[in-house]
Short mmCIF file of C-alpha atoms and ligand atoms in Angstrom, two decimals:
data_model
loop_
_atom_site.label_atom_id
_atom_site.label_comp_id
_atom_site.label_asym_id
_atom_site.label_seq_id
_atom_site.Cartn_x
_atom_site.Cartn_y
_atom_site.Cartn_z
CA MET B 716 -0.08 0.14 0.28
CA THR B 717 1.19 3.71 -0.80
CA GLU B 718 1.12 6.26 1.56
CA ASN B 719 -1.83 7.38 0.39
CA GLY B 720 -3.83 4.35 0.61
CA VAL B 721 -3.26 3.45 -3.30
CA LYS B 722 -2.30 0.04 -4.16
CA THR B 723 0.85 -0.44 -6.07
CA GLU B 724 -0.40 -3.10 -8.93
CA GLU B 725 1.58 -5.97 -7.45
CA GLN B 726 -0.28 -5.58 -3.81
CA GLY B 727 -3.24 -6.01 -6.11
CA HIS B 728 -2.43 -9.10 -8.03
CA ILE B 729 -1.03 -10.96 -5.13
CA GLU B 730 -3.82 -10.01 -2.90
CA ALA B 731 -6.64 -11.04 -5.35
CA ALA B 732 -6.32 -13.14 -8.60
CA GLN B 733 -9.22 -12.64 -10.59
CA PRO B 734 -11.13 -15.17 -11.17
CA LYS B 735 -12.99 -14.23 -14.35
CA ARG B 736 -11.37 -12.18 -17.10
CA ILE B 737 -13.58 -9.10 -17.82
CA LYS B 738 -12.26 -7.10 -20.67
CA LYS B 739 -10.88 -3.57 -19.26
CA LYS B 740 -12.20 -0.05 -20.63
CA ARG B 741 -11.35 3.55 -20.79
CA GLY B 742 -13.82 4.54 -18.24
CA ASP B 743 -12.60 2.17 -15.89
CA PHE B 744 -9.79 4.19 -15.28
CA ARG B 745 -8.91 7.49 -14.05
CA PHE B 746 -6.15 8.91 -15.99
CA GLY B 747 -3.07 10.95 -14.03
CA PRO B 748 0.16 12.49 -14.73
CA THR B 749 2.17 11.66 -18.40
CA LEU B 750 4.84 9.16 -17.23
CA GLY B 751 6.84 9.23 -20.41
CA GLU B 752 6.43 9.73 -24.51
CA GLY B 753 7.72 7.05 -27.17
CA SER B 754 7.49 7.69 -31.15
CA TYR B 755 4.27 5.51 -30.73
CA SER B 756 2.76 6.19 -27.43
CA THR B 757 1.93 8.18 -24.42
CA VAL B 758 2.85 6.43 -21.07
CA ILE B 759 -0.01 8.22 -18.57
CA LEU B 760 -0.38 6.88 -15.10
CA ALA B 761 -3.55 5.87 -14.40
CA ARG B 762 -5.59 4.23 -11.44
CA GLU B 763 -8.25 1.53 -12.01
CA ILE B 764 -11.09 3.25 -9.93
CA GLU B 765 -12.76 -0.43 -8.97
CA SER B 766 -9.68 -2.29 -7.69
CA GLY B 767 -7.48 1.23 -6.66
CA ARG B 768 -4.61 -0.27 -8.70
CA GLU B 769 -2.26 1.69 -10.67
CA TYR B 770 -0.75 1.23 -13.85
CA ALA B 771 1.58 2.52 -16.42
CA MET B 772 -1.09 2.61 -19.34
CA LYS B 773 0.48 2.85 -22.88
CA VAL B 774 -1.59 4.45 -24.85
CA LEU B 775 -1.14 4.22 -28.76
CA GLU B 776 -3.06 6.17 -31.44
CA LYS B 777 -4.14 3.58 -34.10
CA ARG B 778 -4.44 5.97 -36.57
CA HIS B 779 -0.40 6.98 -35.94
CA ILE B 780 0.39 3.45 -35.68
CA MET B 781 -1.23 2.42 -39.12
CA ARG B 782 0.49 5.72 -40.75
CA GLU B 783 3.23 5.00 -39.53
CA LYS B 784 3.62 0.73 -40.58
CA LYS B 785 4.25 0.31 -37.13
CA VAL B 786 1.14 -2.46 -36.63
CA PRO B 787 3.82 -5.38 -36.79
CA GLN B 788 6.22 -4.31 -33.99
CA VAL B 789 3.11 -3.23 -31.60
CA GLU B 790 1.79 -6.71 -32.51
CA ARG B 791 5.42 -8.12 -31.41
CA GLU B 792 5.70 -6.02 -28.69
CA LYS B 793 2.11 -7.49 -27.09
CA GLN B 794 3.71 -11.08 -28.01
CA VAL B 795 6.90 -10.68 -26.28
CA LEU B 796 5.44 -8.81 -23.02
CA SER B 797 2.71 -11.23 -22.43
CA ARG B 798 5.45 -14.41 -22.27
CA LEU B 799 7.75 -12.45 -19.52
CA ASP B 800 7.10 -13.09 -16.18
CA HIS B 801 10.43 -11.97 -13.82
CA PRO B 802 11.13 -9.10 -12.05
CA PHE B 803 13.56 -7.36 -13.69
CA PHE B 804 10.60 -6.54 -17.00
CA VAL B 805 8.04 -4.55 -17.15
CA ARG B 806 5.26 -6.69 -16.78
CA LEU B 807 1.95 -6.16 -19.43
CA TYR B 808 -1.15 -7.08 -17.00
CA PHE B 809 -3.91 -6.69 -19.90
CA THR B 810 -4.48 -4.94 -23.02
CA PHE B 811 -7.62 -2.99 -24.64
CA GLN B 812 -8.96 -0.84 -27.35
CA ASP B 813 -11.56 1.63 -28.23
CA THR B 814 -12.07 2.93 -31.49
CA GLU B 815 -9.04 5.65 -31.76
CA ARG B 816 -6.66 3.60 -29.27
CA LEU B 817 -4.52 0.67 -27.93
CA TYR B 818 -3.97 0.61 -24.65
CA PHE B 819 -1.42 -1.68 -22.40
CA GLY B 820 -1.67 -1.85 -18.95
CA LEU B 821 1.83 -2.36 -17.64
CA SER B 822 3.63 -2.31 -13.98
CA VAL B 823 4.33 1.20 -13.48
CA ALA B 824 8.61 2.61 -13.12
CA ARG B 825 8.10 5.50 -12.28
CA LYS B 826 11.43 6.50 -10.88
CA GLY B 827 13.14 7.02 -14.59
CA GLU B 828 15.58 5.57 -16.92
CA LEU B 829 19.18 3.88 -16.36
CA LEU B 830 20.75 6.85 -18.43
CA SER B 831 19.16 9.34 -16.21
CA LYS B 832 20.60 7.79 -13.49
CA ILE B 833 24.13 7.80 -14.48
CA LYS B 834 23.48 11.22 -16.03
CA GLN B 835 22.95 12.87 -12.55
CA LEU B 836 25.39 10.93 -11.02
CA GLY B 837 28.13 11.54 -13.65
CA LYS B 838 29.02 7.37 -13.27
CA PHE B 839 28.52 5.12 -11.05
CA ASP B 840 30.35 3.41 -8.14
CA LEU B 841 31.28 -0.03 -8.71
CA GLU B 842 28.84 -1.05 -6.16
CA CYS B 843 25.43 -0.11 -7.96
CA SER B 844 27.33 -1.01 -10.79
CA ARG B 845 27.69 -4.55 -10.10
CA PHE B 846 24.46 -4.33 -8.54
CA TYR B 847 22.33 -3.51 -11.51
CA THR B 848 24.54 -5.13 -13.87
CA ALA B 849 23.69 -8.41 -12.25
CA GLN B 850 20.01 -7.04 -12.40
CA ILE B 851 20.27 -7.08 -16.53
CA VAL B 852 22.66 -10.61 -16.64
CA SER B 853 19.93 -12.25 -14.39
CA ALA B 854 16.93 -10.54 -17.31
CA LEU B 855 18.82 -11.38 -20.43
CA GLN B 856 19.71 -14.98 -18.59
CA HIS B 857 14.81 -15.35 -18.25
CA LEU B 858 14.78 -13.78 -21.89
CA HIS B 859 17.40 -15.82 -23.49
CA SER B 860 15.57 -19.04 -21.53
CA LEU B 861 13.10 -18.13 -23.79
CA ASN B 862 14.56 -17.61 -27.12
CA ILE B 863 13.70 -13.75 -27.38
CA ILE B 864 16.52 -11.24 -28.28
CA HIS B 865 16.06 -7.64 -26.79
CA ARG B 866 17.97 -6.44 -30.00
CA ASP B 867 17.96 -2.67 -28.26
CA LEU B 868 19.31 -2.99 -24.88
CA LYS B 869 19.88 0.44 -24.11
CA PRO B 870 20.08 2.96 -20.64
CA GLU B 871 16.95 4.26 -21.88
CA ASN B 872 14.97 0.77 -22.40
CA ILE B 873 16.11 -0.22 -18.35
CA LEU B 874 13.67 2.23 -16.08
CA PHE B 875 13.63 1.75 -12.43
CA ASN B 876 10.35 0.83 -10.09
CA ASP B 877 9.91 2.17 -6.71
CA LYS B 878 12.30 -0.08 -5.07
CA MET B 879 14.77 0.79 -7.76
CA GLN B 880 14.86 -2.43 -9.20
CA ILE B 881 15.19 -2.33 -12.96
CA GLN B 882 12.43 -2.84 -15.10
CA ILE B 883 13.51 -3.27 -18.86
CA THR B 884 11.21 -2.12 -21.28
CA ASP B 885 10.79 -0.97 -25.21
CA PHE B 886 9.91 -4.93 -27.00
CA GLY B 887 9.04 -3.54 -30.66
CA THR B 888 12.34 -4.42 -31.86
CA ALA B 889 12.57 -7.91 -29.85
CA LYS B 890 12.74 -10.98 -31.87
CA GLU B 891 11.61 -14.21 -30.92
CA LEU B 892 13.61 -16.86 -32.36
CA LYS B 893 12.25 -20.46 -33.59
CA ASP B 894 15.65 -21.98 -32.19
CA SER B 895 18.08 -21.83 -29.30
CA GLY B 896 19.65 -18.70 -31.39
CA ASP B 897 22.94 -19.11 -30.59
CA GLU B 898 23.57 -18.77 -34.18
CA PRO B 899 24.00 -15.62 -35.48
CA ARG B 900 20.98 -15.32 -38.52
CA SER B 901 19.86 -12.17 -40.50
CA SER B 902 18.12 -9.68 -39.29
CA SER B 903 17.07 -6.03 -40.13
CA PHE B 904 19.09 -2.98 -38.91
CA VAL B 905 17.53 -2.23 -35.35
CA GLY B 906 19.03 -1.08 -32.27
CA THR B 907 20.95 2.30 -31.39
CA ALA B 908 24.41 3.32 -32.63
CA GLN B 909 26.47 3.45 -29.91
CA TYR B 910 24.93 -0.07 -28.65
CA VAL B 911 24.56 -2.05 -32.12
CA SER B 912 27.16 -5.12 -32.13
CA PRO B 913 29.62 -5.44 -35.12
CA GLU B 914 27.93 -8.71 -36.29
CA LEU B 915 24.94 -6.74 -37.13
CA LEU B 916 26.63 -3.80 -38.76
CA LYS B 917 29.23 -5.99 -41.29
CA ASP B 918 27.11 -9.74 -41.79
CA LYS B 919 23.30 -7.81 -41.01
CA LYS B 920 23.12 -11.00 -38.46
CA ALA B 921 22.25 -10.64 -34.65
CA CYS B 922 22.02 -13.72 -32.39
CA LYS B 923 21.12 -13.69 -28.67
CA SER B 924 25.16 -13.16 -28.09
CA SER B 925 24.18 -9.37 -29.35
CA ASP B 926 22.33 -8.64 -26.27
CA LEU B 927 25.44 -9.51 -24.68
CA TRP B 928 27.36 -6.66 -26.70
CA ALA B 929 24.70 -4.23 -25.59
CA LEU B 930 25.45 -5.21 -22.06
CA GLY B 931 29.20 -4.91 -22.43
CA CYS B 932 28.80 -1.82 -23.36
CA ILE B 933 26.00 -0.56 -20.89
CA VAL B 934 28.85 -1.39 -18.28
CA TYR B 935 31.67 0.52 -19.44
CA GLN B 936 28.51 3.10 -19.82
CA MET B 937 27.70 3.09 -15.89
CA LEU B 938 31.52 2.64 -14.87
CA THR B 939 32.27 5.73 -16.44
CA GLY B 940 29.84 7.65 -17.67
CA GLN B 941 30.50 7.68 -21.56
CA PHE B 942 29.57 5.48 -24.08
CA PRO B 943 32.97 2.90 -25.00
CA PHE B 944 32.61 3.96 -28.67
CA LYS B 945 32.32 7.31 -29.29
CA ALA B 946 32.85 9.23 -32.47
CA PRO B 947 30.86 12.53 -34.38
CA ASN B 948 28.98 10.86 -36.13
CA GLU B 949 27.01 7.57 -36.42
CA TYR B 950 29.96 6.12 -39.39
CA LEU B 951 32.71 6.71 -37.42
CA ILE B 952 30.80 5.42 -34.39
CA PHE B 953 30.42 1.90 -36.92
CA GLN B 954 34.51 2.24 -37.62
CA GLN B 955 35.44 2.08 -34.01
CA ILE B 956 32.59 -0.64 -33.02
CA VAL B 957 33.80 -3.00 -36.16
CA ASN B 958 37.39 -2.57 -35.10
CA CYS B 959 36.52 -3.40 -31.36
CA LYS B 960 38.23 0.30 -30.57
CA TYR B 961 37.83 1.75 -27.49
CA GLU B 962 39.87 2.41 -24.24
CA PHE B 963 39.94 2.15 -20.39
CA PRO B 964 39.91 5.30 -18.07
CA GLU B 965 43.09 4.63 -15.90
CA ASP B 966 43.11 2.98 -12.80
CA PHE B 967 40.09 1.26 -14.25
CA ASP B 968 39.06 -1.82 -11.76
CA PRO B 969 40.68 -4.78 -13.16
CA ASN B 970 37.46 -7.32 -12.75
CA ALA B 971 34.81 -4.96 -14.37
CA ARG B 972 38.02 -4.30 -17.26
CA ASP B 973 37.58 -8.13 -17.89
CA LEU B 974 34.47 -8.54 -18.05
CA ILE B 975 33.64 -5.20 -20.11
CA SER B 976 37.08 -7.34 -22.37
CA SER B 977 34.62 -10.59 -22.34
CA LEU B 978 31.51 -9.26 -23.23
CA LEU B 979 33.07 -6.89 -26.02
CA GLN B 980 34.64 -9.82 -28.15
CA LEU B 981 33.87 -9.23 -32.42
CA ASP B 982 33.10 -12.82 -32.32
CA PRO B 983 29.47 -13.39 -30.49
CA MET B 984 30.70 -17.53 -30.36
CA MET B 985 33.47 -15.66 -27.72
CA ARG B 986 31.28 -13.31 -25.63
CA LEU B 987 31.37 -14.29 -22.27
CA GLY B 988 27.87 -15.88 -21.26
CA SER B 989 26.75 -17.27 -24.81
CA SER B 990 26.22 -20.62 -24.91
CA SER B 991 29.91 -21.60 -26.51
CA CYS B 992 31.48 -20.00 -23.50
CA GLY B 993 29.85 -22.04 -20.81
CA GLY B 994 26.64 -19.64 -20.76
CA TYR B 995 25.39 -17.97 -18.00
CA GLU B 996 26.78 -19.83 -15.86
CA LYS B 997 30.29 -18.95 -16.64
CA LEU B 998 29.50 -15.51 -17.33
CA MET B 999 28.14 -15.12 -13.32
CA GLU B 1000 30.96 -16.97 -11.90
CA HIS B 1001 32.99 -14.10 -13.20
CA PRO B 1002 34.80 -12.39 -10.39
CA PHE B 1003 33.39 -8.77 -11.28
CA PHE B 1004 30.39 -10.41 -9.89
CA THR B 1005 31.43 -11.38 -6.25
CA GLY B 1006 29.41 -11.01 -3.22
CA ILE B 1007 25.83 -11.16 -5.59
CA ASP B 1008 23.46 -13.50 -3.99
CA TRP B 1009 21.64 -14.23 -7.87
CA GLU B 1010 18.92 -16.16 -6.33
CA ASN B 1011 17.66 -13.72 -3.88
CA LEU B 1012 18.45 -10.38 -6.45
CA ALA B 1013 15.00 -9.12 -6.80
CA ASN B 1014 14.64 -9.15 -2.97
CA GLN B 1015 18.14 -7.51 -2.03
CA ALA B 1016 17.41 -3.69 -1.34
CA ALA B 1017 18.90 -1.55 -3.89
CA PRO B 1018 21.94 0.48 -3.32
CA LYS B 1019 22.01 3.85 -0.94
CA THR B 1020 22.71 5.97 -3.80
CA MET B 1021 20.38 4.90 -5.88
CA LEU B 1022 17.89 4.94 -2.90
CA ALA B 1023 18.45 8.35 -2.07
CA LEU B 1024 18.10 9.00 -6.25
CA ALA B 1025 14.80 7.56 -6.19
CA GLY B 1026 13.85 10.54 -3.62
CA ASP B 1027 14.68 13.12 -6.27
CA SER B 1028 11.59 13.97 -8.21
CA SER B 1029 13.31 15.25 -11.42
CA ASP B 1030 12.35 12.45 -13.94
CA GLU B 1031 8.38 12.92 -12.66
CA ASP B 1032 8.28 16.57 -13.45
CA THR B 1033 5.90 16.01 -16.38
CA THR B 1034 2.96 18.06 -15.70
CA VAL B 1035 1.99 20.69 -18.25
CA GLU B 1036 1.46 23.86 -17.06
CA ASP B 1037 -1.84 25.27 -18.63
CA LEU B 1038 -2.12 28.85 -20.26
CA ALA B 1039 -3.87 30.54 -17.49
CA ASP B 1040 -0.89 33.01 -17.76
CA GLY B 1041 -1.90 33.38 -21.81
CA PHE B 1042 -1.81 36.30 -23.86
CA ASP B 1043 -5.29 37.84 -24.44
CA GLN B 1044 -5.81 38.62 -28.07
CA ALA B 1045 -5.44 42.82 -27.40
CA PHE B 1046 -2.07 41.44 -26.53
CA ILE B 1047 -1.41 39.23 -29.64
CA ASN B 1048 -2.09 42.10 -32.14
CA ASP B 1049 0.17 44.31 -30.43
CA PHE B 1050 2.73 41.65 -30.47
CA LYS B 1051 2.07 41.61 -34.74
CA ALA B 1052 2.00 45.01 -35.43
CA GLN B 1053 4.93 45.50 -33.42
CA VAL B 1054 7.35 42.57 -35.21
CA ILE B 1055 5.90 44.20 -38.76
CA GLU B 1056 7.18 47.47 -37.89
CA GLU B 1057 10.28 46.18 -36.64
CA SER B 1058 11.11 44.35 -39.83
CA LYS B 1059 10.00 47.51 -41.71
CA GLN B 1060 12.37 49.99 -39.88
CA LYS B 1061 15.06 47.14 -40.11
CA GLY B 1062 14.41 46.52 -43.79
CA ASP B 1063 17.99 45.31 -44.97
CA SER B 1064 17.63 42.72 -42.27
CA THR B 1065 21.74 42.85 -42.30
CA GLN B 1066 21.22 45.96 -39.57
CA LEU B 1067 20.25 43.47 -36.96
CA VAL B 1068 22.07 43.27 -33.96
CA ILE B 1069 23.63 39.95 -34.24
CA CYS B 1070 23.27 37.74 -31.29
CA ASP B 1071 24.85 34.13 -30.52
CA PRO B 1072 22.42 31.80 -31.35
CA THR B 1073 22.67 29.73 -28.11
CA ASP B 1074 21.72 32.54 -26.38
CA ASN B 1075 17.71 32.34 -25.16
CA SER B 1076 17.29 35.37 -24.96
CA GLY B 1077 18.81 37.26 -27.95
CA LEU B 1078 17.32 36.72 -31.16
CA GLY B 1079 19.91 34.56 -32.65
CA LEU B 1080 21.57 36.05 -36.13
CA PRO B 1081 20.24 37.83 -38.90
CA ALA B 1082 19.08 35.43 -41.63
CA VAL B 1083 21.56 37.33 -43.73
CA LEU B 1084 25.45 38.05 -42.89
CA PRO B 1085 28.07 39.34 -44.45
CA LYS B 1086 30.23 36.66 -46.11
CA GLU B 1087 33.19 37.39 -43.84
CA GLU B 1088 30.43 37.33 -40.39
CA ARG B 1089 28.89 34.33 -41.71
CA GLU B 1090 32.16 32.49 -41.96
CA ARG B 1091 32.90 33.56 -38.26
CA TRP B 1092 29.85 32.25 -37.10
CA MET B 1093 30.28 29.20 -39.46
CA LYS B 1094 33.98 28.36 -37.71
CA LYS B 1095 32.92 28.92 -34.47
CA GLN B 1096 29.67 26.38 -34.48
CA HIS B 1097 32.28 23.53 -36.41
CA SER B 1098 33.50 23.08 -32.90
CA SER B 1099 29.59 22.75 -31.27
CA ASP B 1100 28.15 19.50 -30.58
CA TRP B 1101 25.10 20.73 -32.72
CA ASP B 1102 27.55 21.59 -36.13
CA TYR B 1103 26.47 17.97 -37.50
CA PHE B 1104 22.66 18.50 -37.59
CA ALA B 1105 22.41 21.95 -39.29
CA LYS B 1106 24.34 19.96 -42.41
CA GLY B 1107 26.46 22.94 -43.57
CA ASN B 1108 23.97 25.40 -42.90
CA LEU B 1109 24.32 28.27 -40.52
CA ILE B 1110 22.16 28.04 -37.00
CA LEU B 1111 20.23 30.88 -36.98
CA LYS B 1112 18.27 30.49 -33.37
CA GLN B 1113 18.82 27.62 -31.48
CA GLY B 1114 17.66 26.50 -27.06
CA GLN B 1115 15.95 24.16 -25.48
CA LEU B 1116 12.16 24.02 -25.97
CA GLU B 1117 9.64 21.98 -24.54
CA LYS B 1118 7.40 19.89 -27.42
CA LYS B 1119 3.67 18.94 -25.98
CA ARG B 1120 1.89 16.58 -28.00
CA GLY B 1121 -1.58 14.83 -26.52
CA PHE B 1122 -0.78 14.87 -23.10
CA SER B 1123 2.68 14.36 -22.86
CA VAL B 1124 5.72 17.01 -22.79
CA LYS B 1125 9.60 16.16 -24.57
CA LEU B 1126 11.97 18.22 -24.18
CA ARG B 1127 13.74 19.27 -27.55
CA GLU B 1128 16.95 21.24 -28.71
CA PHE B 1129 15.61 23.22 -31.62
CA LEU B 1130 17.80 24.29 -34.61
CA LEU B 1131 16.48 27.41 -36.25
CA THR B 1132 18.89 27.17 -39.69
CA GLU B 1133 19.45 28.36 -43.33
CA GLY B 1134 17.42 26.43 -45.33
CA PRO B 1135 15.10 27.13 -43.69
CA LYS B 1136 14.90 24.41 -41.45
CA LEU B 1137 13.58 23.98 -37.72
CA ILE B 1138 15.05 20.96 -36.63
CA TYR B 1139 14.34 19.19 -33.26
CA ILE B 1140 16.93 17.05 -31.41
CA ASP B 1141 16.89 14.49 -28.31
CA PRO B 1142 18.81 16.47 -26.17
CA ASN B 1143 20.11 13.13 -24.16
CA SER B 1144 20.65 10.84 -27.12
CA LYS B 1145 21.57 13.33 -29.62
CA GLU B 1146 19.01 12.11 -32.39
CA VAL B 1147 17.16 13.93 -34.56
CA LYS B 1148 13.41 13.51 -33.99
CA GLY B 1149 12.00 15.17 -36.17
CA GLU B 1150 11.51 18.81 -38.08
CA ILE B 1151 8.72 21.50 -38.28
CA PRO B 1152 8.16 21.57 -42.09
CA TRP B 1153 8.54 24.96 -43.79
CA SER B 1154 6.32 27.11 -45.88
CA SER B 1155 4.59 30.01 -46.84
CA GLU B 1156 2.22 29.01 -44.55
CA LEU B 1157 4.02 28.12 -41.31
CA ARG B 1158 2.93 30.85 -38.81
CA THR B 1159 3.57 31.29 -35.24
CA GLU B 1160 1.46 32.47 -32.46
CA PRO B 1161 2.37 33.16 -29.15
CA LYS B 1162 0.28 32.40 -25.95
CA SER B 1163 2.44 33.59 -23.31
CA PHE B 1164 5.46 34.45 -22.23
CA ARG B 1165 6.58 30.41 -22.17
CA ILE B 1166 4.29 28.94 -24.75
CA PHE B 1167 3.81 29.64 -28.29
CA PHE B 1168 2.11 27.69 -31.57
CA VAL B 1169 3.74 26.83 -34.67
CA HIS B 1170 0.71 26.43 -37.62
CA THR B 1171 1.65 24.31 -40.34
CA PRO B 1172 -1.11 23.22 -42.94
CA ASN B 1173 -1.09 19.89 -41.29
CA ARG B 1174 -0.19 20.34 -37.61
CA THR B 1175 -0.18 22.58 -34.62
CA TYR B 1176 3.29 22.56 -32.72
CA HIS B 1177 2.95 23.34 -28.78
CA LEU B 1178 6.30 24.76 -27.80
CA ILE B 1179 7.02 25.70 -24.42
CA ASP B 1180 10.18 27.89 -23.84
CA LYS B 1181 10.83 27.50 -19.56
CA SER B 1182 12.96 30.77 -19.96
CA ASN B 1183 10.13 32.48 -20.79
CA ASN B 1184 11.69 33.64 -24.66
CA ALA B 1185 8.31 32.33 -26.42
CA LEU B 1186 8.31 36.19 -27.99
CA ILE B 1187 11.62 36.07 -29.37
CA TRP B 1188 11.20 32.28 -30.81
CA CYS B 1189 7.79 34.32 -32.81
CA LYS B 1190 9.63 37.42 -33.58
CA LYS B 1191 12.70 34.99 -35.53
CA ILE B 1192 11.06 32.21 -36.87
CA GLU B 1193 8.44 34.92 -38.01
CA GLU B 1194 11.33 37.28 -39.68
CA ILE B 1195 13.26 34.06 -41.32
CA LYS B 1196 9.63 33.39 -43.18
CA LYS B 1197 9.82 37.01 -44.32
CA HIS B 1198 13.10 36.43 -45.54
CA TYR B 1199 12.45 33.57 -47.47
CA TYR B 1200 8.89 33.72 -48.75
CA THR B 1201 8.29 37.28 -49.24
P1 ATP S 2276 10.10 4.42 -28.38
O1 ATP S 2276 9.82 3.68 -29.46
O2 ATP S 2276 10.57 6.01 -29.06
O3 ATP S 2276 11.03 3.73 -27.49
P2 ATP S 2276 6.94 4.03 -27.59
O4 ATP S 2276 6.30 4.49 -28.19
O5 ATP S 2276 7.93 2.18 -27.95
O6 ATP S 2276 8.82 4.26 -27.77
P3 ATP S 2276 8.12 3.26 -24.64
O7 ATP S 2276 9.69 3.53 -24.61
O8 ATP S 2276 7.65 2.42 -24.20
O9 ATP S 2276 7.39 4.16 -26.34
O10 ATP S 2276 7.62 4.57 -23.61
C1 ATP S 2276 8.04 6.17 -23.93
C2 ATP S 2276 8.24 6.49 -22.45
O11 ATP S 2276 7.42 6.06 -21.56
C3 ATP S 2276 9.65 5.64 -22.11
O12 ATP S 2276 10.71 6.14 -22.40
C4 ATP S 2276 9.52 6.04 -20.26
O13 ATP S 2276 9.91 7.54 -19.63
C5 ATP S 2276 7.94 5.97 -19.98
N1 ATP S 2276 7.38 4.71 -19.96
C6 ATP S 2276 7.11 3.20 -20.44
N2 ATP S 2276 6.75 2.30 -20.02
C7 ATP S 2276 7.04 2.65 -19.01
C8 ATP S 2276 6.36 2.16 -17.31
N3 ATP S 2276 6.18 1.11 -17.58
N4 ATP S 2276 6.42 3.17 -16.26
C9 ATP S 2276 6.85 4.23 -16.41
N5 ATP S 2276 6.71 4.96 -17.40
C10 ATP S 2276 7.28 3.85 -18.66
#
């Protein structure tokens, strides 16, 4: 029972196994805050009214799934999750649907992702790394015993429940094998650059051992805070992977070093944990795991450092402030008039004040710059993390905005570049998440100092600038539009 008397789904299910299975429906639940947003779903905390049990309700829009041709992935995820019965995986309790959406009732893992914990701490100490590596190994042993490969194991897909035990999720790219799956076999490209195995890159093949490669990368990342294979772009990362080129920091724990080296073997059959290398028994005997009680892992208390982090609510801070602080129409009309007036006065846009595009309080760079000035900024940009995404274009304005869609809010780095292009990137994984399509019909609408809309013919983007510079963004976008489309 939680402090407020709410039963967690585990408690509820232990107390009362339901005698008959009545299909649940949306009206049986009260929906609370958003727990997370994926490319194809929004995960919302939901409480079943009758039982008081809490679930992480994964809600998928049917239209979106069909449009993006993701039906097989959704079916696969449901199929795989329904086969898993292990404490270190997210559990699927039920599914139901209405005309527009699919609902997956999952166990709640509200304490965030492994990635955010590594970032919060910089890196894990040996105790935490050992504890969570053991949990991942135990989970993989179960998964592989069912002849399932995850194929996208990474810290973003490893969540934590209230006890700070891992809950592995995201089975949309998992594969169910017809046999033991020890031998690599053809596989389409799935996964994430930093964790992808060399056999997938070289031979387009994957096997159970490919998950062990990802495990090696994760252990390295826990202990160092860094990826083992890092480079400015995916091509160079892949080169490092196929050559197994990575380095250990000085004074690295020798047992951890040996474990990682045994997992990051180019030949999947040579990886510790693979059936040809003694399977999971041999892996669990590795000296890195000395002191681990494998039989009792799920009942052991998490390391104190991690329990302390569980109290930190940064991962749960997902509420959306409403538009109560919004501008009235008179203010918006004034603002529009002001933008028109300013652009008339400036005439030649090179007269604009030039600001650092990353300075959120400034307007950024003008759409047209004198050649030398443009070169100077371009040179400066080359040394930034974001240059790669601009693809040779000058970044005119840049900053973090929250992008709201439905119930969920995602933090994104926005780059407004020559072209014009308006790209948004996940600031953690550095993955391009999308682009707001430009046309002469694109227009901005400030709603408050924090909130603004970008309207395009097919969609309205709801953006939130926590530093209260929504007006600056609107002005900048309108200025670029004027330059390119009039
Ligand atoms: P993608 O394919 O982009 O990873 P998806 O649409 O398959 O996304 P998930 O990755 O399953 O969606 O979930 C999206 C986010 O929701 C996760 O990153 C996580 O933050 C949150 N989430 C997912 N499952 C749970 C859960 N059981 N408990 C709490 N939060 C969850």
